[in-house]
CSV table of N, CA and C in Angstrom, one decimal:
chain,number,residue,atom,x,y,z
A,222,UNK,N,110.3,101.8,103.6
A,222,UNK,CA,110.3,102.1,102.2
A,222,UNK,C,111.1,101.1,101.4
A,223,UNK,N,110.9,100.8,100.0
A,223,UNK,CA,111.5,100.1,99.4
A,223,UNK,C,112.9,100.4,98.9
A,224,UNK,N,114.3,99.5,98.6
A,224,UNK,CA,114.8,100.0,97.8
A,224,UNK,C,115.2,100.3,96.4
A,225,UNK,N,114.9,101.5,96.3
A,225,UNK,CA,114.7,101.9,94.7
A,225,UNK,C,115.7,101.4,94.4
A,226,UNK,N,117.2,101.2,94.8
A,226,UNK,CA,117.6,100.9,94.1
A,226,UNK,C,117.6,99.6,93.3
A,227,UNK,N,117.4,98.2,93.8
A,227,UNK,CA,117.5,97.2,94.1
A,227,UNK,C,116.1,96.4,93.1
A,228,UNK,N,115.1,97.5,93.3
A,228,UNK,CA,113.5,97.5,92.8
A,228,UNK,C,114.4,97.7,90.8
A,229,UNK,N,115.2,98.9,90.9
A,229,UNK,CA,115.3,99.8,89.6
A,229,UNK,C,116.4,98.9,88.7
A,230,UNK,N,117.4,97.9,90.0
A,230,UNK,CA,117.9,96.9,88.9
A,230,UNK,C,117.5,96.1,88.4
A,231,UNK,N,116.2,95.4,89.1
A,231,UNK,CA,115.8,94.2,88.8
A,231,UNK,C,114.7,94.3,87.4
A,232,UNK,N,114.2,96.2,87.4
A,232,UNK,CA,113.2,96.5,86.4
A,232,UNK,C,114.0,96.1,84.8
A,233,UNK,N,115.3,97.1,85.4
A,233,UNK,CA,116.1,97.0,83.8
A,233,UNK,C,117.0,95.3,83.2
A,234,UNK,N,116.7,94.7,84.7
A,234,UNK,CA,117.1,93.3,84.4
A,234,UNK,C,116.2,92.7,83.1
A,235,UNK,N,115.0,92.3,83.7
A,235,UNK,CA,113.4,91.7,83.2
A,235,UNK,C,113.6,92.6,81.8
A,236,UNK,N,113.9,93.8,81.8
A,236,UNK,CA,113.5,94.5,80.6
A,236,UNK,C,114.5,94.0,79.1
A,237,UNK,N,116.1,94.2,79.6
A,237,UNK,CA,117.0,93.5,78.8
A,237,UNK,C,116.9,92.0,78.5
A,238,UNK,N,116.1,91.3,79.3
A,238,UNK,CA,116.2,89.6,79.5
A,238,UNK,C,114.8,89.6,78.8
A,239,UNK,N,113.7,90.5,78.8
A,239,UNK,CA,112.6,90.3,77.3
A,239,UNK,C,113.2,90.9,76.0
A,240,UNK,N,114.3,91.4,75.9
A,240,UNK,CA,115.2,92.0,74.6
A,240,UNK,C,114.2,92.8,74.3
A,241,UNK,N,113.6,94.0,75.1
A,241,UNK,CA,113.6,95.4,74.6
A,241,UNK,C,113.8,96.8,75.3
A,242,UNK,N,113.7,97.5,74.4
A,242,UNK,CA,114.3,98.9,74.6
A,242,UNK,C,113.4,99.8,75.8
A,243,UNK,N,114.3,100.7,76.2
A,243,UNK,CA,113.0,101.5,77.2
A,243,UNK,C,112.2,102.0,76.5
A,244,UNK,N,112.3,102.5,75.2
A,244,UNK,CA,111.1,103.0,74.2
A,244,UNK,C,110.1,101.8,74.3
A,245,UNK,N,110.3,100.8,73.7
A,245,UNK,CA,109.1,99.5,73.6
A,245,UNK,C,108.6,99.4,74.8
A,246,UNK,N,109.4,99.4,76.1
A,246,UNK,CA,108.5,99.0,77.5
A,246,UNK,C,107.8,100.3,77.8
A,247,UNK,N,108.1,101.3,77.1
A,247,UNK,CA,107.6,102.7,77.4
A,247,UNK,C,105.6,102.5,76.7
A,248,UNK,N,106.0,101.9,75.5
A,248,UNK,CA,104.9,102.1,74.5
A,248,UNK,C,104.2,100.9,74.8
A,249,UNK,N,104.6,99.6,75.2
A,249,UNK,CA,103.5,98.8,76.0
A,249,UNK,C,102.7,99.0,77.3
A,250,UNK,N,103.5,100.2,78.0
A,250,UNK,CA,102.9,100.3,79.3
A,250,UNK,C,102.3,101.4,79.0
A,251,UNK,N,102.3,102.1,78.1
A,251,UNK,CA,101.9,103.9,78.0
A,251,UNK,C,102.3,104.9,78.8
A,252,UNK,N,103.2,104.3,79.2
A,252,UNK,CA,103.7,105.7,80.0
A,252,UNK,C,105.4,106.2,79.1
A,253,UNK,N,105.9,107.0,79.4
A,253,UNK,CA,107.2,108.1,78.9
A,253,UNK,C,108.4,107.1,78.8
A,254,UNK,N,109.2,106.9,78.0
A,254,UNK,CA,110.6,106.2,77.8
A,254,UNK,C,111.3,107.0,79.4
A,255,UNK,N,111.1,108.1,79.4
A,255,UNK,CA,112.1,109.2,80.4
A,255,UNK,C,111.3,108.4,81.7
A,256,UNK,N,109.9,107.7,81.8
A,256,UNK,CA,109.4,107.3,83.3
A,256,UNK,C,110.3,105.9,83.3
A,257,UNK,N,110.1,104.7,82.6
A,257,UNK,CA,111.1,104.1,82.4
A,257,UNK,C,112.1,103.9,83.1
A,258,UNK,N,113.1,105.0,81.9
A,258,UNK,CA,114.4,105.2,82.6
A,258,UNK,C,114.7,105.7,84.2
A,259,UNK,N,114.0,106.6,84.5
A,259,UNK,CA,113.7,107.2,86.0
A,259,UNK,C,113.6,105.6,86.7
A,260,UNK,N,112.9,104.7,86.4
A,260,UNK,CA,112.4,103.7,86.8
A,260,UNK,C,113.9,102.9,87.6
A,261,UNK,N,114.2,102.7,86.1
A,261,UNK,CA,115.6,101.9,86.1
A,261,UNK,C,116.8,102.7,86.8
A,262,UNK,N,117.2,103.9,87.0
A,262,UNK,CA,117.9,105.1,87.1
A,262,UNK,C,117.9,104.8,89.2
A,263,UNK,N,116.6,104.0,89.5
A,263,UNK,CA,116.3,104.3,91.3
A,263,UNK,C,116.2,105.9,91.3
A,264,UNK,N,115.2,106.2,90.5
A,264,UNK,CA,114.7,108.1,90.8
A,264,UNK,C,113.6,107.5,91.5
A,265,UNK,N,112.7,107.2,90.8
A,265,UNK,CA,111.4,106.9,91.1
A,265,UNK,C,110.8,105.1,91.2
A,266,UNK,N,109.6,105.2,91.7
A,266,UNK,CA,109.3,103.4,91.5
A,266,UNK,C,108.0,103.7,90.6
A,267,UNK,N,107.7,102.9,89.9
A,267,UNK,CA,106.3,102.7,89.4
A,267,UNK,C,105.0,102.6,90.6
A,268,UNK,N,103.9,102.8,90.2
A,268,UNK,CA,103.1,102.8,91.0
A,268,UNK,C,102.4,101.6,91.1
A,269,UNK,N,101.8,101.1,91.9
A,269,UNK,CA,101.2,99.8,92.6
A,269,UNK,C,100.6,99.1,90.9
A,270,UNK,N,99.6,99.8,90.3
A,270,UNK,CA,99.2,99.0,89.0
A,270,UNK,C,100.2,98.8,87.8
A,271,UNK,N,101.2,99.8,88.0
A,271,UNK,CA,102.4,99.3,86.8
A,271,UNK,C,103.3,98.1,87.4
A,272,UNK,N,103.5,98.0,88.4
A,272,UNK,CA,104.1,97.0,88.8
A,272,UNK,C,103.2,95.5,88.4
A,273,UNK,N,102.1,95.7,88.8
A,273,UNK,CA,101.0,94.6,88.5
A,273,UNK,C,101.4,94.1,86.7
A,274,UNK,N,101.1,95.3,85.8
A,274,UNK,CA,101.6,95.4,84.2
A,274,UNK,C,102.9,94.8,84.4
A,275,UNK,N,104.2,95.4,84.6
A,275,UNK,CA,105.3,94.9,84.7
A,275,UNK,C,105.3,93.6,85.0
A,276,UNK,N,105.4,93.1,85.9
A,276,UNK,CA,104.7,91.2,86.3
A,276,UNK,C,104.5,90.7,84.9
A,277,UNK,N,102.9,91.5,84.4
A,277,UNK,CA,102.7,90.3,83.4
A,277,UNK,C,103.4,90.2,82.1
A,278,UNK,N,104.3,91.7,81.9
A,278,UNK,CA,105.1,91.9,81.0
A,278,UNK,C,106.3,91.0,80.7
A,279,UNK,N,107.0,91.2,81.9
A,279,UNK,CA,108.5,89.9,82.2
A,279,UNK,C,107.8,88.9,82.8
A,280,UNK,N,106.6,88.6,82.8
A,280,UNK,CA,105.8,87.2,83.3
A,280,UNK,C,107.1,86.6,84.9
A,281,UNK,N,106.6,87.7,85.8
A,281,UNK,CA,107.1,87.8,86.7
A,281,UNK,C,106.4,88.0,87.7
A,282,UNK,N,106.4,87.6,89.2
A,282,UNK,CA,105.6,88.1,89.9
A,282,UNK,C,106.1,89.4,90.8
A,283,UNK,N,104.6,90.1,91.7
A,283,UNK,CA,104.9,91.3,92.1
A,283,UNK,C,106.2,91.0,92.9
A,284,UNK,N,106.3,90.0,93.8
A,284,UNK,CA,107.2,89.6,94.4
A,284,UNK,C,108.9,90.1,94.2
A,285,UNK,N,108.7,89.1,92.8
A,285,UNK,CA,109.8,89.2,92.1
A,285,UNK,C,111.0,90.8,91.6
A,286,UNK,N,109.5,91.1,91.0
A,286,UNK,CA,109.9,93.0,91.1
A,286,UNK,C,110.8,93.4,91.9
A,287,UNK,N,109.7,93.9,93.4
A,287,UNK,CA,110.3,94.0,94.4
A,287,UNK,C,111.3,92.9,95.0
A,288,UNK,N,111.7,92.4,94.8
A,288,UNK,CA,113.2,91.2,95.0
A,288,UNK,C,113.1,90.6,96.8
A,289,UNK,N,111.2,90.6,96.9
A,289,UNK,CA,111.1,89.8,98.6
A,289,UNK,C,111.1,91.2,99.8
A,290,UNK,N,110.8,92.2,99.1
A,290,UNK,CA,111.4,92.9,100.3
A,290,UNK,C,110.3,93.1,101.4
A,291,UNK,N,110.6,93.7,102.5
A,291,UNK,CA,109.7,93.8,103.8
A,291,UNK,C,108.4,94.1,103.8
A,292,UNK,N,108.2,94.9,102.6
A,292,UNK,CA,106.8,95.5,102.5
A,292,UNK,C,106.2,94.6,101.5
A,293,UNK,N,106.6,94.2,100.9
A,293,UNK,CA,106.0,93.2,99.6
A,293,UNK,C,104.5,92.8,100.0
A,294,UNK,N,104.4,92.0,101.1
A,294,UNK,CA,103.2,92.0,101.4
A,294,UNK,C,102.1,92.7,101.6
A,295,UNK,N,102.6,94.0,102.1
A,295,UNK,CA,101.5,95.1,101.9
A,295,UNK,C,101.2,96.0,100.4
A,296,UNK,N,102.0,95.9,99.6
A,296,UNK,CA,102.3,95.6,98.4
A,296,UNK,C,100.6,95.2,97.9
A,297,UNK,N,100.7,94.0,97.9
A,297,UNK,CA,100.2,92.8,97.7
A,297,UNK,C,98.9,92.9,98.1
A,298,UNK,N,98.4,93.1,99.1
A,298,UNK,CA,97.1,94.0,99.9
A,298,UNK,C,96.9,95.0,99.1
A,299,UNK,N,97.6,95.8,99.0
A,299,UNK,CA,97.2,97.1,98.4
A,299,UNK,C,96.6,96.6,97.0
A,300,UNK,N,97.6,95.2,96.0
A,300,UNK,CA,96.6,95.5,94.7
A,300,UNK,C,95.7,94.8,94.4
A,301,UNK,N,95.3,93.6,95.6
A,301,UNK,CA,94.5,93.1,95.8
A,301,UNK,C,93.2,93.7,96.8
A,302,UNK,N,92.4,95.2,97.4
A,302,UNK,CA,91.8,95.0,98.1
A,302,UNK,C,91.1,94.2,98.6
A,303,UNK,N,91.0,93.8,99.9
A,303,UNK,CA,89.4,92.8,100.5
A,303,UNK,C,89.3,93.7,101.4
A,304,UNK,N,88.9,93.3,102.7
A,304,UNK,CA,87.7,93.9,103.4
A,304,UNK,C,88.6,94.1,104.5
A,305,UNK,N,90.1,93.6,104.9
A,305,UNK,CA,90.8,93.7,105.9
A,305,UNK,C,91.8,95.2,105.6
A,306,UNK,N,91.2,96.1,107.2
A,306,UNK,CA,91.6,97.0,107.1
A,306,UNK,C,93.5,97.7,106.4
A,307,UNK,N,93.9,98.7,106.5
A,307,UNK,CA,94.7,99.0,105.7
A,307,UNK,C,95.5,100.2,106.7
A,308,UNK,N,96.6,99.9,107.9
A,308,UNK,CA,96.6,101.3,108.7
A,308,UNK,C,97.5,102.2,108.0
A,309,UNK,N,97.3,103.8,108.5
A,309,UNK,CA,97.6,105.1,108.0
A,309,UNK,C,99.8,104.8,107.5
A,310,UNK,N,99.9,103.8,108.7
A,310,UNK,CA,101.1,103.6,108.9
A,310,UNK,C,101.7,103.1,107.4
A,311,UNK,N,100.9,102.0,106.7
A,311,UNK,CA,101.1,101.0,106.0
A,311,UNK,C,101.6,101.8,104.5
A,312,UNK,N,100.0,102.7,104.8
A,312,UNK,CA,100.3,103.5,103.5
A,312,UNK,C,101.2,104.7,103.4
A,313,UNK,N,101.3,105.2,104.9
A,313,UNK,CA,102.6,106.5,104.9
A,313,UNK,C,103.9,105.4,104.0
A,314,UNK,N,104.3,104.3,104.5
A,314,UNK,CA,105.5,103.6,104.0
A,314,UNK,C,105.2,103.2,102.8
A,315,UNK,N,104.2,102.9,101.9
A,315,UNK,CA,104.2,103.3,100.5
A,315,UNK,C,103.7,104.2,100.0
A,316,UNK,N,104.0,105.3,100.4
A,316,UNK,CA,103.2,106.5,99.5
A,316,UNK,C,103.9,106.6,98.3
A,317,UNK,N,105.0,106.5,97.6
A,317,UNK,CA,105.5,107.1,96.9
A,317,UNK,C,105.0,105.9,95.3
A,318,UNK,N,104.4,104.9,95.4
A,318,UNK,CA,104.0,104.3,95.1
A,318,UNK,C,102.2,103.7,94.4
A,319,UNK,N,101.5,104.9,95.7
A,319,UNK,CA,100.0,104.3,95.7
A,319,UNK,C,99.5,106.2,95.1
A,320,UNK,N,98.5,106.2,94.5
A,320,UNK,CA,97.9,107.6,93.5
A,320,UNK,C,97.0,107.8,94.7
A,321,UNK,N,96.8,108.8,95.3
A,321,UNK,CA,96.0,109.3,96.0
A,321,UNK,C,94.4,108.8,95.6
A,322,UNK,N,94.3,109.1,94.1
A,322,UNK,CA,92.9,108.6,93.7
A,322,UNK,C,92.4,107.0,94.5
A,323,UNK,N,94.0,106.0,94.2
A,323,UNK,CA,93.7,104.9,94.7
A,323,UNK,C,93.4,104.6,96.2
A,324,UNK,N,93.3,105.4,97.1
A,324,UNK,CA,93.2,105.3,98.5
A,324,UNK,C,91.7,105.1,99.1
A,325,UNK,N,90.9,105.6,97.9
A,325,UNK,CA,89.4,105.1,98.4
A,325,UNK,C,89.1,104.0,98.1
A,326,UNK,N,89.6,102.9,97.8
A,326,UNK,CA,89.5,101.8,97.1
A,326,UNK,C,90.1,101.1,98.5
A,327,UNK,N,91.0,101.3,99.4
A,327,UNK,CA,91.2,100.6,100.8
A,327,UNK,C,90.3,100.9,102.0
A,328,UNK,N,90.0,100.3,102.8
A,328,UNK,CA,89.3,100.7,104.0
A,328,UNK,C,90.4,100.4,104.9
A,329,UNK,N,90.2,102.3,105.5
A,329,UNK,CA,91.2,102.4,106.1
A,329,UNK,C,91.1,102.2,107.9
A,330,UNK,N,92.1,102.5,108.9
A,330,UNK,CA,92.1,101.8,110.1
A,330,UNK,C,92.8,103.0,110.7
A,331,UNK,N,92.1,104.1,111.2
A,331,UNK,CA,92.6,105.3,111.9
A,331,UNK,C,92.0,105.4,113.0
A,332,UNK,N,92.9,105.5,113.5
A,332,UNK,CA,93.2,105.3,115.3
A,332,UNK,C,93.6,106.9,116.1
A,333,UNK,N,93.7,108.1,115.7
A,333,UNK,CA,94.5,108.7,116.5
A,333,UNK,C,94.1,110.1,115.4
A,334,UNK,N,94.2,111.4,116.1
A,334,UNK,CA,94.0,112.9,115.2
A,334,UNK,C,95.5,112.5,114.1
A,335,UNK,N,96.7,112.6,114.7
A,335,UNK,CA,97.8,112.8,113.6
A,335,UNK,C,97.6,111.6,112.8
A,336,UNK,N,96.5,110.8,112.5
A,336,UNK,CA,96.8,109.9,111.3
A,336,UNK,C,95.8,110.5,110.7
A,337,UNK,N,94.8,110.9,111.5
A,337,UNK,CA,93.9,112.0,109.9
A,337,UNK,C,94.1,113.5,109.2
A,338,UNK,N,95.2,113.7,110.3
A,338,UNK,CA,95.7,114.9,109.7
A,338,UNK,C,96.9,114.5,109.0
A,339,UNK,N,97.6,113.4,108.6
A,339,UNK,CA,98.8,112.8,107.5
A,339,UNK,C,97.9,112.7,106.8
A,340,UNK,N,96.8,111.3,106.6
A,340,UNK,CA,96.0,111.4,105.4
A,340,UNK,C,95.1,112.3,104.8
A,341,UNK,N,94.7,113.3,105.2
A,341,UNK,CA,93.8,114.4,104.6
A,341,UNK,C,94.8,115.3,103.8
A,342,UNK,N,95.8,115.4,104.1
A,342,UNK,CA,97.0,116.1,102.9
A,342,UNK,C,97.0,115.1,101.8
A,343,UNK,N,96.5,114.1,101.4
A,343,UNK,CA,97.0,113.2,100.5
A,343,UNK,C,95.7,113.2,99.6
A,344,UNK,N,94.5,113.2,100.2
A,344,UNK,CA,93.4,112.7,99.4
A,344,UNK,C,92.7,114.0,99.1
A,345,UNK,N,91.4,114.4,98.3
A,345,UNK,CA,90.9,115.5,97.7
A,345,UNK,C,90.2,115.8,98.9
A,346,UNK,N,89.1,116.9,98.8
A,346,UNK,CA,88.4,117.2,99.9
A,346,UNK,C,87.2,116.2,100.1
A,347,UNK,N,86.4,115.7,98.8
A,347,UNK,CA,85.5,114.6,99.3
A,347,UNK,C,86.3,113.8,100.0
A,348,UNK,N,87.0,113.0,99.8
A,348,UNK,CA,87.6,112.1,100.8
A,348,UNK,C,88.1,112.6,102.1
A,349,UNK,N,88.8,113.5,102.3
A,349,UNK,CA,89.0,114.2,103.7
A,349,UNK,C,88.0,114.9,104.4
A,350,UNK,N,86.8,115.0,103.3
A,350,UNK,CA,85.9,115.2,104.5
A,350,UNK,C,84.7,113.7,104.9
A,351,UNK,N,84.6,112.7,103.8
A,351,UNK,CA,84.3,111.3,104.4
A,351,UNK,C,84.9,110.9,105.8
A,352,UNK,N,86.5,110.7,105.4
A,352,UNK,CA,87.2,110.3,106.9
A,352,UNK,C,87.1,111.1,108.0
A,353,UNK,N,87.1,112.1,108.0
A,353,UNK,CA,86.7,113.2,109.2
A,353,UNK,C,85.8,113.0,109.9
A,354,UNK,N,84.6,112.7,108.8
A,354,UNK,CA,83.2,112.6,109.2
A,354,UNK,C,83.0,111.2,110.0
A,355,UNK,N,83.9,110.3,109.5
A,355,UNK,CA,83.5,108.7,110.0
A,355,UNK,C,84.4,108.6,111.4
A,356,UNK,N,85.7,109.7,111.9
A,356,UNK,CA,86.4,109.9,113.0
A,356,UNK,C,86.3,111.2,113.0
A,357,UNK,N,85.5,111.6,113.2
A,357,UNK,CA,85.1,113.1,114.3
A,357,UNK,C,84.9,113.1,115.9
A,358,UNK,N,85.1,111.8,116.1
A,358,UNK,CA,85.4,111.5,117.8
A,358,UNK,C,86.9,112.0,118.2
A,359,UNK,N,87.5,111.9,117.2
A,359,UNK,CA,89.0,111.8,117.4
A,359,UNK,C,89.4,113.4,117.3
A,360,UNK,N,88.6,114.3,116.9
A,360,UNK,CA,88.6,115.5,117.1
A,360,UNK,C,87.9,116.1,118.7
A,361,UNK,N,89.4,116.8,119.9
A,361,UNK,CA,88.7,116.9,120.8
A,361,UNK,C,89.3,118.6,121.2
A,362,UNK,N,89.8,118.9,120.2
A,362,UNK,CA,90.1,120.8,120.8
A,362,UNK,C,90.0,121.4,119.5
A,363,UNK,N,90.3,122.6,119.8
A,363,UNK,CA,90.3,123.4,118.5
A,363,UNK,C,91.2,124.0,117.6
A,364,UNK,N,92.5,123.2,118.3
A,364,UNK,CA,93.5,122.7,117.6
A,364,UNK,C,93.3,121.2,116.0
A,365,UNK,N,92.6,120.6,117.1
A,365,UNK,CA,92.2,119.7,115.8
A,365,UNK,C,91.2,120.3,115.0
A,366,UNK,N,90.5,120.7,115.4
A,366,UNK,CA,89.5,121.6,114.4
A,366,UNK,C,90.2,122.5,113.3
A,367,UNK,N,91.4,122.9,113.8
A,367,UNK,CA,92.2,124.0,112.9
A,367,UNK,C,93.2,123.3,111.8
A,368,UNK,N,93.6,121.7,112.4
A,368,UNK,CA,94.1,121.1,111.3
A,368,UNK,C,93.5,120.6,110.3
A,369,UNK,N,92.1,120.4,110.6
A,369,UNK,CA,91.0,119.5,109.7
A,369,UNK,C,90.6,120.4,108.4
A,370,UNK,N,90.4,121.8,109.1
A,370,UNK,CA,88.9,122.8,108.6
A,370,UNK,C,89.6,123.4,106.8
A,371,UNK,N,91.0,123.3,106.5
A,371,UNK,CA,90.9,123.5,105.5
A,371,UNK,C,90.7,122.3,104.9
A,372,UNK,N,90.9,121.3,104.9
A,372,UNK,CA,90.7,120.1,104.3
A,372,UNK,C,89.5,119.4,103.8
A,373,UNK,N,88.6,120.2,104.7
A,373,UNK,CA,86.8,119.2,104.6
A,373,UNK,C,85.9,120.1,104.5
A,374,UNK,N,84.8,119.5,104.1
A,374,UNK,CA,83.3,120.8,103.3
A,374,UNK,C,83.0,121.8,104.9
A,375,UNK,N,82.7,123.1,104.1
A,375,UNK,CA,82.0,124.3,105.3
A,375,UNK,C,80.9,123.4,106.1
A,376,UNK,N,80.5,122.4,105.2
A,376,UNK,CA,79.2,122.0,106.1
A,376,UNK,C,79.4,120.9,107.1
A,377,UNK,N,80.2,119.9,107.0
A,377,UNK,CA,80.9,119.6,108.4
A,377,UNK,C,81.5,120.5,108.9
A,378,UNK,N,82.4,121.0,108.6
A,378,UNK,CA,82.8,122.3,109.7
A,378,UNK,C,81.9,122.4,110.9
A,379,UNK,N,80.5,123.3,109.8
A,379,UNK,CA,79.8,123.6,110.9
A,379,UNK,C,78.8,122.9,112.0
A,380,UNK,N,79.0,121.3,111.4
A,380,UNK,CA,78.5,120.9,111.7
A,380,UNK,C,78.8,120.3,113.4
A,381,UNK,N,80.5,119.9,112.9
A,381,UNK,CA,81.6,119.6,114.4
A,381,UNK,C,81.6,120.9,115.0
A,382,UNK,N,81.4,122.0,114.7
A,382,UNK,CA,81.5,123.2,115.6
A,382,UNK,C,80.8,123.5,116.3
């Protein structure tokens, strides 16, 4: 995980060094003066596309934001999709970061039942029952059937049953 804190100095750095207020960065990015502050505060981080905004705001790179840290490069993958997979691991370590909506936009790399039973808590049921359906091999008792079945359509259900 990143450190907020470290991430939250460098936001209110860029912000003071463009000479403006959390109100104005609030009203360029559209989001709340209070998200902002939270921002700067190390409560919360901005999510994957405000960082991208932020960049072009302080004409900064994503890099920079984040101040080089370990994950930066998956970072970087994430706001750039291509066609190279994305594992369950990558995104457990930025969840706090990536909108659930945005997860069907990666192609993901699941290997194992407990990585589709972490991601099916995160995404709607069309998408939890897409991945199910594309690793239904990885379902082999009825234990896994009991972790899946609230997550995905009656009609796979009955169909793996």
């Amino acid at each position: 995980m990143f450190d907020l804190s470290r991430v939250g100095k460098l936001i209110k750095k860029y912000r003071i060094n463009a000479d403006m207020t959390q109100m104005e960065l609030a009203e360029r990015m559209g989001v709340s003066f209070q998200a902002v502050s939270s921002w700067e505060r190390s409560e919360t981080m901005p999510d994957i596309s405000r960082l991208v905004e932020l960049g072009e705001i302080f004409q900064v790179s994503v890099d920079e934001i984040l101040d080089h840290q370990e994950k930066t490069s998956t970072v970087k993958r994430l706001i750039n999709p291509q066609d190279e997979e994305i594992s369950i691991k990558e995104l457990e370590e930025l969840e706090g970061i990536i909108k659930p909506s945005d997860i069907s936009k990666y192609k993901l790399k699941i290997g194992s039942m407990e990585e589709i039973e972490y991601i099916i808590t995160f995404v709607g049921r069309d998408m939890a029952t897409e991945l199910v359906e594309s690793n239904k091999d990885l379902i082999n008792s009825i234990y896994d059937m009991n972790a899946v079945a609230p997550f995905i359509s009656r009609e796979l259900m009955d169909n793996i049953v």
